[in-house]
mmCIF file of C-alpha atoms in Angstrom:
data_model
loop_
_atom_site.group_PDB
_atom_site.id
_atom_site.type_symbol
_atom_site.label_atom_id
_atom_site.label_comp_id
_atom_site.label_asym_id
_atom_site.label_seq_id
_atom_site.Cartn_x
_atom_site.Cartn_y
_atom_site.Cartn_z
ATOM 1 C CA MET A 1 33.400 159.397 -76.142
ATOM 2 C CA ALA A 2 35.974 156.588 -76.361
ATOM 3 C CA THR A 3 33.798 154.416 -78.674
ATOM 4 C CA LEU A 4 33.634 157.238 -80.891
ATOM 5 C CA ILE A 5 37.265 158.210 -81.009
ATOM 6 C CA GLN A 6 37.766 154.167 -81.527
ATOM 7 C CA THR A 7 35.460 154.017 -84.544
ATOM 8 C CA PHE A 8 37.148 157.304 -86.076
ATOM 9 C CA ILE A 9 40.642 155.507 -85.816
ATOM 10 C CA ALA A 10 39.252 152.233 -87.352
ATOM 11 C CA TRP A 11 37.606 154.427 -90.203
ATOM 12 C CA TYR A 12 41.087 156.071 -90.608
ATOM 13 C CA ARG A 13 42.920 152.913 -90.855
ATOM 14 C CA TYR A 14 40.215 151.262 -93.101
ATOM 15 C CA LEU A 15 40.724 154.309 -95.512
ATOM 16 C CA ASN A 16 44.367 155.413 -95.411
ATOM 17 C CA ASP A 17 45.852 151.563 -94.945
ATOM 18 C CA GLU A 18 43.377 148.989 -95.905
ATOM 19 C CA ILE A 19 42.123 149.921 -99.211
ATOM 20 C CA ALA A 20 44.577 152.414 -100.288
ATOM 21 C CA ASP A 21 47.043 151.200 -102.902
ATOM 22 C CA PRO A 22 50.002 149.961 -101.567
ATOM 23 C CA ARG A 23 52.133 151.059 -104.612
ATOM 24 C CA THR A 24 51.701 154.557 -104.183
ATOM 25 C CA LYS A 25 52.019 154.536 -100.036
ATOM 26 C CA ASP A 26 55.576 156.190 -100.456
ATOM 27 C CA TYR A 27 54.663 158.763 -103.009
ATOM 28 C CA PHE A 28 55.538 162.121 -102.001
ATOM 29 C CA LEU A 29 52.636 163.612 -99.675
ATOM 30 C CA ILE A 30 50.489 160.493 -100.402
ATOM 31 C CA GLY A 31 50.973 158.516 -97.325
ATOM 32 C CA THR A 32 48.805 160.234 -95.531
ATOM 33 C CA PRO A 33 46.386 162.917 -95.945
ATOM 34 C CA TRP A 34 47.984 165.274 -93.094
ATOM 35 C CA PRO A 35 50.821 166.903 -94.974
ATOM 36 C CA GLY A 36 48.566 167.854 -98.140
ATOM 37 C CA LEU A 37 45.952 169.067 -95.555
ATOM 38 C CA THR A 38 48.518 171.137 -93.945
ATOM 39 C CA LEU A 39 49.407 172.822 -97.074
ATOM 40 C CA ILE A 40 45.975 173.415 -97.813
ATOM 41 C CA GLY A 41 45.483 175.119 -94.283
ATOM 42 C CA PHE A 42 49.027 177.297 -95.056
ATOM 43 C CA TYR A 43 47.659 177.908 -98.543
ATOM 44 C CA LEU A 44 44.134 179.428 -97.085
ATOM 45 C CA TYR A 45 46.093 181.054 -94.502
ATOM 46 C CA PHE A 46 48.340 182.754 -96.635
ATOM 47 C CA ILE A 47 45.525 184.120 -99.021
ATOM 48 C CA TYR A 48 43.358 185.203 -96.480
ATOM 49 C CA ASN A 49 45.637 186.667 -93.781
ATOM 50 C CA PHE A 50 49.488 186.808 -94.433
ATOM 51 C CA GLY A 51 49.199 187.704 -97.818
ATOM 52 C CA PRO A 52 47.041 190.427 -97.793
ATOM 53 C CA ARG A 53 48.591 191.950 -94.651
ATOM 54 C CA LEU A 54 51.928 191.556 -96.020
ATOM 55 C CA MET A 55 50.849 193.591 -99.368
ATOM 56 C CA GLU A 56 48.722 196.083 -97.222
ATOM 57 C CA LYS A 57 51.167 198.741 -97.549
ATOM 58 C CA ARG A 58 52.728 197.831 -100.504
ATOM 59 C CA GLN A 59 52.487 198.315 -104.498
ATOM 60 C CA PRO A 60 51.205 195.131 -106.392
ATOM 61 C CA PHE A 61 53.681 193.288 -107.875
ATOM 62 C CA THR A 62 53.501 193.142 -111.957
ATOM 63 C CA LEU A 63 55.233 189.568 -112.313
ATOM 64 C CA TYR A 64 55.015 189.935 -116.189
ATOM 65 C CA ARG A 65 57.855 187.896 -116.464
ATOM 66 C CA ILE A 66 57.250 185.364 -113.964
ATOM 67 C CA LEU A 67 53.723 184.988 -115.094
ATOM 68 C CA GLN A 68 55.147 184.075 -118.701
ATOM 69 C CA ILE A 69 57.513 181.885 -117.104
ATOM 70 C CA TYR A 70 55.085 180.244 -115.082
ATOM 71 C CA ASN A 71 52.705 179.957 -117.977
ATOM 72 C CA MET A 72 55.456 178.368 -119.903
ATOM 73 C CA ILE A 73 56.245 175.681 -117.401
ATOM 74 C CA GLN A 74 52.494 174.699 -117.325
ATOM 75 C CA ILE A 75 52.532 174.097 -120.665
ATOM 76 C CA LEU A 76 55.564 171.861 -120.700
ATOM 77 C CA LEU A 77 54.465 169.947 -117.550
ATOM 78 C CA ASN A 78 51.251 169.371 -119.050
ATOM 79 C CA GLY A 79 52.313 168.686 -122.490
ATOM 80 C CA TYR A 80 54.615 166.209 -121.069
ATOM 81 C CA LEU A 81 52.369 164.393 -118.983
ATOM 82 C CA LEU A 82 49.673 164.267 -122.415
ATOM 83 C CA TYR A 83 52.912 162.810 -124.328
ATOM 84 C CA LYS A 84 53.474 160.260 -121.620
ATOM 85 C CA ALA A 85 50.155 159.142 -120.964
ATOM 86 C CA SER A 86 49.022 158.888 -124.427
ATOM 87 C CA PRO A 87 50.403 155.457 -125.542
ATOM 88 C CA TRP A 88 48.480 154.337 -122.506
ATOM 89 C CA PHE A 89 45.115 155.382 -124.268
ATOM 90 C CA ILE A 90 45.923 153.411 -127.686
ATOM 91 C CA LYS A 91 44.384 150.188 -126.180
ATOM 92 C CA PHE A 92 42.301 151.829 -123.551
ATOM 93 C CA ASN A 93 38.931 150.587 -123.114
ATOM 94 C CA PHE A 94 36.915 153.985 -123.101
ATOM 95 C CA PHE A 95 33.416 151.856 -122.100
ATOM 96 C CA CYS A 96 35.222 150.550 -118.811
ATOM 97 C CA GLU A 97 38.764 149.950 -117.960
ATOM 98 C CA PRO A 98 39.806 148.363 -114.983
ATOM 99 C CA ILE A 99 42.749 149.386 -112.504
ATOM 100 C CA ASP A 100 45.908 147.111 -113.001
ATOM 101 C CA TYR A 101 47.014 146.847 -109.438
ATOM 102 C CA SER A 102 49.882 144.448 -110.453
ATOM 103 C CA ASP A 103 53.784 145.608 -110.330
ATOM 104 C CA SER A 104 54.218 145.041 -113.770
ATOM 105 C CA PRO A 105 56.395 148.157 -115.076
ATOM 106 C CA LYS A 106 53.147 149.614 -117.453
ATOM 107 C CA ALA A 107 51.118 149.449 -113.993
ATOM 108 C CA ARG A 108 53.670 151.040 -112.316
ATOM 109 C CA GLU A 109 54.271 154.001 -114.644
ATOM 110 C CA ILE A 110 50.634 154.636 -114.780
ATOM 111 C CA THR A 111 50.646 155.358 -110.953
ATOM 112 C CA VAL A 112 53.406 157.434 -111.740
ATOM 113 C CA LEU A 113 51.639 159.497 -114.267
ATOM 114 C CA VAL A 114 48.725 159.976 -111.722
ATOM 115 C CA TRP A 115 51.018 161.314 -109.353
ATOM 116 C CA ASN A 116 52.388 163.869 -111.682
ATOM 117 C CA TYR A 117 49.072 164.848 -112.497
ATOM 118 C CA PHE A 118 48.314 165.422 -108.556
ATOM 119 C CA ILE A 119 51.892 167.294 -108.516
ATOM 120 C CA ILE A 120 50.802 169.579 -111.111
ATOM 121 C CA LYS A 121 47.353 170.554 -109.496
ATOM 122 C CA LEU A 122 49.505 171.320 -106.459
ATOM 123 C CA LEU A 123 51.339 173.902 -108.751
ATOM 124 C CA ASP A 124 48.183 174.912 -109.810
ATOM 125 C CA LEU A 125 47.872 176.865 -106.226
ATOM 126 C CA MET A 126 50.332 179.049 -107.411
ATOM 127 C CA ASP A 127 47.664 180.810 -109.624
ATOM 128 C CA THR A 128 46.100 182.269 -106.482
ATOM 129 C CA ILE A 129 49.203 183.242 -104.523
ATOM 130 C CA PHE A 130 49.737 185.591 -107.959
ATOM 131 C CA PHE A 131 46.369 187.317 -107.264
ATOM 132 C CA VAL A 132 47.510 187.995 -103.689
ATOM 133 C CA LEU A 133 50.758 189.397 -104.642
ATOM 134 C CA ARG A 134 49.214 191.359 -107.449
ATOM 135 C CA LYS A 135 46.333 192.742 -105.107
ATOM 136 C CA LYS A 136 43.632 191.161 -106.724
ATOM 137 C CA GLN A 137 41.936 189.795 -103.756
ATOM 138 C CA ASN A 138 38.462 190.041 -105.453
ATOM 139 C CA GLN A 139 39.265 187.545 -107.746
ATOM 140 C CA ILE A 140 39.965 185.049 -105.148
ATOM 141 C CA THR A 141 36.104 183.772 -104.886
ATOM 142 C CA PHE A 142 34.595 181.001 -103.653
ATOM 143 C CA LEU A 143 34.567 179.065 -107.068
ATOM 144 C CA HIS A 144 38.045 179.657 -107.421
ATOM 145 C CA LEU A 145 38.843 178.324 -104.314
ATOM 146 C CA TYR A 146 36.234 175.477 -104.701
ATOM 147 C CA HIS A 147 38.061 174.381 -108.038
ATOM 148 C CA HIS A 148 41.434 174.654 -106.880
ATOM 149 C CA ILE A 149 41.208 172.839 -103.806
ATOM 150 C CA GLY A 150 38.627 170.430 -104.972
ATOM 151 C CA ILE A 151 40.646 169.479 -107.760
ATOM 152 C CA LEU A 152 43.597 168.904 -105.821
ATOM 153 C CA MET A 153 41.932 166.777 -103.426
ATOM 154 C CA GLY A 154 40.451 164.691 -106.150
ATOM 155 C CA ALA A 155 43.760 163.945 -107.799
ATOM 156 C CA TRP A 156 45.169 162.922 -104.038
ATOM 157 C CA GLY A 157 42.373 160.453 -103.749
ATOM 158 C CA ALA A 158 43.119 159.180 -107.319
ATOM 159 C CA VAL A 159 46.927 158.458 -106.345
ATOM 160 C CA LYS A 160 45.691 156.982 -102.852
ATOM 161 C CA TRP A 161 43.120 154.849 -103.982
ATOM 162 C CA LEU A 162 42.427 154.864 -107.676
ATOM 163 C CA PRO A 163 45.677 155.141 -109.605
ATOM 164 C CA GLY A 164 44.735 154.091 -113.275
ATOM 165 C CA GLY A 165 41.803 152.654 -115.005
ATOM 166 C CA HIS A 166 38.849 154.439 -116.074
ATOM 167 C CA VAL A 167 39.274 157.493 -113.660
ATOM 168 C CA THR A 168 42.385 158.881 -115.787
ATOM 169 C CA VAL A 169 40.457 160.011 -118.676
ATOM 170 C CA LEU A 170 39.496 162.873 -116.531
ATOM 171 C CA GLY A 171 43.131 163.773 -116.111
ATOM 172 C CA TYR A 172 44.014 163.307 -119.762
ATOM 173 C CA ILE A 173 41.134 165.654 -121.016
ATOM 174 C CA ASN A 174 41.926 167.960 -117.867
ATOM 175 C CA THR A 175 45.629 168.253 -119.325
ATOM 176 C CA PHE A 176 44.580 168.922 -122.826
ATOM 177 C CA VAL A 177 42.391 171.811 -121.890
ATOM 178 C CA HIS A 178 45.150 173.246 -119.783
ATOM 179 C CA ILE A 179 47.733 173.181 -122.317
ATOM 180 C CA ILE A 180 45.250 175.334 -124.631
ATOM 181 C CA MET A 181 44.172 177.647 -121.634
ATOM 182 C CA TYR A 182 48.098 178.336 -120.371
ATOM 183 C CA THR A 183 49.047 179.032 -124.131
ATOM 184 C CA HIS A 184 46.281 181.794 -124.370
ATOM 185 C CA TYR A 185 47.210 183.278 -121.025
ATOM 186 C CA LEU A 186 51.072 182.956 -122.081
ATOM 187 C CA LEU A 187 49.979 184.660 -125.246
ATOM 188 C CA ALA A 188 48.045 187.364 -123.503
ATOM 189 C CA SER A 189 50.652 188.035 -120.772
ATOM 190 C CA MET A 190 53.197 188.724 -123.980
ATOM 191 C CA LYS A 191 50.632 191.458 -124.914
ATOM 192 C CA ILE A 192 49.491 189.247 -127.830
ATOM 193 C CA ASN A 193 45.448 189.337 -128.704
ATOM 194 C CA THR A 194 44.087 186.078 -127.623
ATOM 195 C CA SER A 195 39.940 187.810 -127.562
ATOM 196 C CA LEU A 196 39.020 185.926 -130.157
ATOM 197 C CA TRP A 197 40.134 182.425 -128.137
ATOM 198 C CA LYS A 198 37.895 183.242 -125.216
ATOM 199 C CA LYS A 199 34.869 181.792 -126.421
ATOM 200 C CA HIS A 200 36.233 178.801 -127.981
ATOM 201 C CA ILE A 201 37.859 178.422 -124.604
ATOM 202 C CA THR A 202 34.743 178.324 -122.765
ATOM 203 C CA GLN A 203 33.249 175.700 -125.431
ATOM 204 C CA LEU A 204 35.974 173.391 -124.720
ATOM 205 C CA GLN A 205 35.677 173.692 -121.379
ATOM 206 C CA LEU A 206 32.094 172.612 -121.507
ATOM 207 C CA VAL A 207 32.979 169.835 -123.688
ATOM 208 C CA GLN A 208 35.304 168.713 -121.134
ATOM 209 C CA PHE A 209 32.836 168.604 -118.302
ATOM 210 C CA PHE A 210 30.113 166.800 -120.480
ATOM 211 C CA LEU A 211 32.651 164.368 -121.671
ATOM 212 C CA ILE A 212 33.921 163.555 -118.481
ATOM 213 C CA THR A 213 30.145 163.174 -116.802
ATOM 214 C CA LEU A 214 29.072 160.825 -119.601
ATOM 215 C CA HIS A 215 32.255 158.935 -119.283
ATOM 216 C CA PHE A 216 31.388 158.103 -115.676
ATOM 217 C CA LEU A 217 27.802 157.406 -116.177
ATOM 218 C CA GLN A 218 28.476 154.711 -118.257
ATOM 219 C CA LEU A 219 29.899 152.858 -115.839
ATOM 220 C CA THR A 220 26.161 152.006 -114.627
ATOM 221 C CA TRP A 221 25.326 150.093 -117.652
ATOM 222 C CA VAL A 222 28.541 148.135 -117.466
ATOM 223 C CA GLU A 223 28.531 144.648 -115.872
ATOM 224 C CA ASN A 224 31.594 143.209 -114.466
ATOM 225 C CA CYS A 225 33.556 146.371 -115.197
ATOM 226 C CA GLY A 226 36.202 145.641 -112.519
ATOM 227 C CA PHE A 227 36.225 149.630 -111.544
ATOM 228 C CA PRO A 228 34.316 150.601 -108.521
ATOM 229 C CA LEU A 229 31.120 152.510 -109.111
ATOM 230 C CA TRP A 230 31.439 154.809 -106.082
ATOM 231 C CA PRO A 231 33.274 157.529 -107.934
ATOM 232 C CA ILE A 232 30.288 158.160 -109.928
ATOM 233 C CA TYR A 233 28.313 159.443 -107.002
ATOM 234 C CA VAL A 234 31.597 162.145 -106.720
ATOM 235 C CA MET A 235 32.407 163.047 -110.276
ATOM 236 C CA VAL A 236 28.786 163.176 -111.956
ATOM 237 C CA PRO A 237 27.540 165.658 -109.531
ATOM 238 C CA GLN A 238 30.538 167.826 -109.565
ATOM 239 C CA ASN A 239 30.852 168.039 -113.534
ATOM 240 C CA LEU A 240 27.192 168.567 -113.529
ATOM 241 C CA PHE A 241 28.007 171.656 -111.178
ATOM 242 C CA MET A 242 30.851 172.877 -113.191
ATOM 243 C CA ILE A 243 28.449 172.580 -116.284
ATOM 244 C CA ILE A 244 25.932 174.745 -114.966
ATOM 245 C CA LEU A 245 28.518 177.218 -113.940
ATOM 246 C CA PHE A 246 30.119 177.353 -117.335
ATOM 247 C CA GLY A 247 27.004 177.591 -118.951
ATOM 248 C CA ASP A 248 25.945 180.273 -116.920
ATOM 249 C CA PHE A 249 28.849 182.109 -117.949
ATOM 250 C CA TYR A 250 28.992 181.256 -121.586
ATOM 251 C CA TYR A 251 25.281 182.370 -121.680
ATOM 252 C CA LYS A 252 26.022 185.797 -119.928
ATOM 253 C CA ALA A 253 29.280 186.535 -121.927
ATOM 254 C CA TYR A 254 28.327 185.360 -125.613
ATOM 255 C CA ILE A 255 24.602 185.146 -126.001
ATOM 256 C CA LYS A 256 22.556 187.147 -123.604
ATOM 257 C CA LYS A 257 22.485 190.691 -125.534
ATOM 258 C CA LYS A 258 23.756 193.814 -123.185
ATOM 259 C CA PRO A 259 25.469 197.197 -123.814
ATOM 260 C CA ALA A 260 28.815 196.829 -125.195
ATOM 261 C CA ILE A 261 30.438 198.327 -122.104
ATOM 262 C CA GLU A 262 28.442 196.168 -119.519
ATOM 263 C CA THR A 263 29.348 192.995 -121.347
ATOM 264 C CA LYS A 264 32.990 193.753 -121.558
ATOM 265 C CA MET A 265 33.157 194.245 -117.670
ATOM 266 C CA GLU A 266 31.466 191.184 -116.894
ATOM 267 C CA ILE A 267 33.356 189.234 -119.303
ATOM 268 C CA ASN A 268 36.447 190.290 -117.566
ATOM 269 C CA SER A 269 35.176 189.545 -114.220
ATOM 270 C CA ILE A 270 34.013 186.309 -114.512
ATOM 271 C CA SER A 271 36.423 184.785 -116.993
ATOM 272 C CA THR A 272 38.898 185.419 -114.451
ATOM 273 C CA GLU A 273 36.454 183.481 -111.712
ATOM 274 C CA LEU A 274 36.224 180.675 -114.090
ATOM 275 C CA SER A 275 39.294 180.232 -115.694
ATOM 276 C CA ASN A 276 40.942 178.202 -112.991
ATOM 277 C CA GLY A 277 42.754 181.347 -111.543
ATOM 278 C CA LYS A 278 44.686 181.948 -114.093
ATOM 279 C CA PRO A 279 46.413 185.192 -114.703
ATOM 280 C CA LYS A 280 44.149 187.829 -115.591
ATOM 281 C CA GLU A 281 45.225 189.463 -119.074
ATOM 282 C CA GLN A 282 46.672 192.882 -118.540
#
């Protein structure tokens, strides 16, 4: 037993200290995994225990104005991140971009941008909190939690071990997609008809996952890249899984012929589940 504990401690020190990027060790929530895991624990406790008990004898909150403000904040934050990161991609090598581990101002700025992306993913957890407060517990599905917690942990790992280089394309594409999506939800919360957006947003999401998969796969045939290969074994299966999920949704919602009422009910149900947990249209 003592040997097992010593092995665990050795691996923990190796992962958390020896191979971690020293430049980001003092960033908020990055030094060790425990604060982030604690937040995830409180998050799960709220949505499955405390939140439902809190709302049990209460009427659901409408939160119209709060959701509008939230959507606007998301648009502004993602827009700012996209704006700040764009100059970096002018000279970016999309076939293979190694991580600049130097202390140059440019390299430091990239680490901060990756951390900013992580903070935005942390803010995304509010999507689920709003579901609970609006008593829409049925919309908190496995897929919803898998996506929110998974992308948050992935962003944390990027700040911890890979703050820059090839992996940043994922965040850049995802940030752009989220600007479009949150704009859609903002307009919908303002009672503006955006029904024509739904199909094209799903198409955009599928393109996103395909591009990210291809982006990481190409590392396998680039020699002396300078970027580690292990992220391939995480990102490729993850994005293939998302392609399957979104592809299934797209087929059921827009291709498979069904009675109009049945199709409308299914689209409303699945779109909420597969849209990163954003507020459902009222």
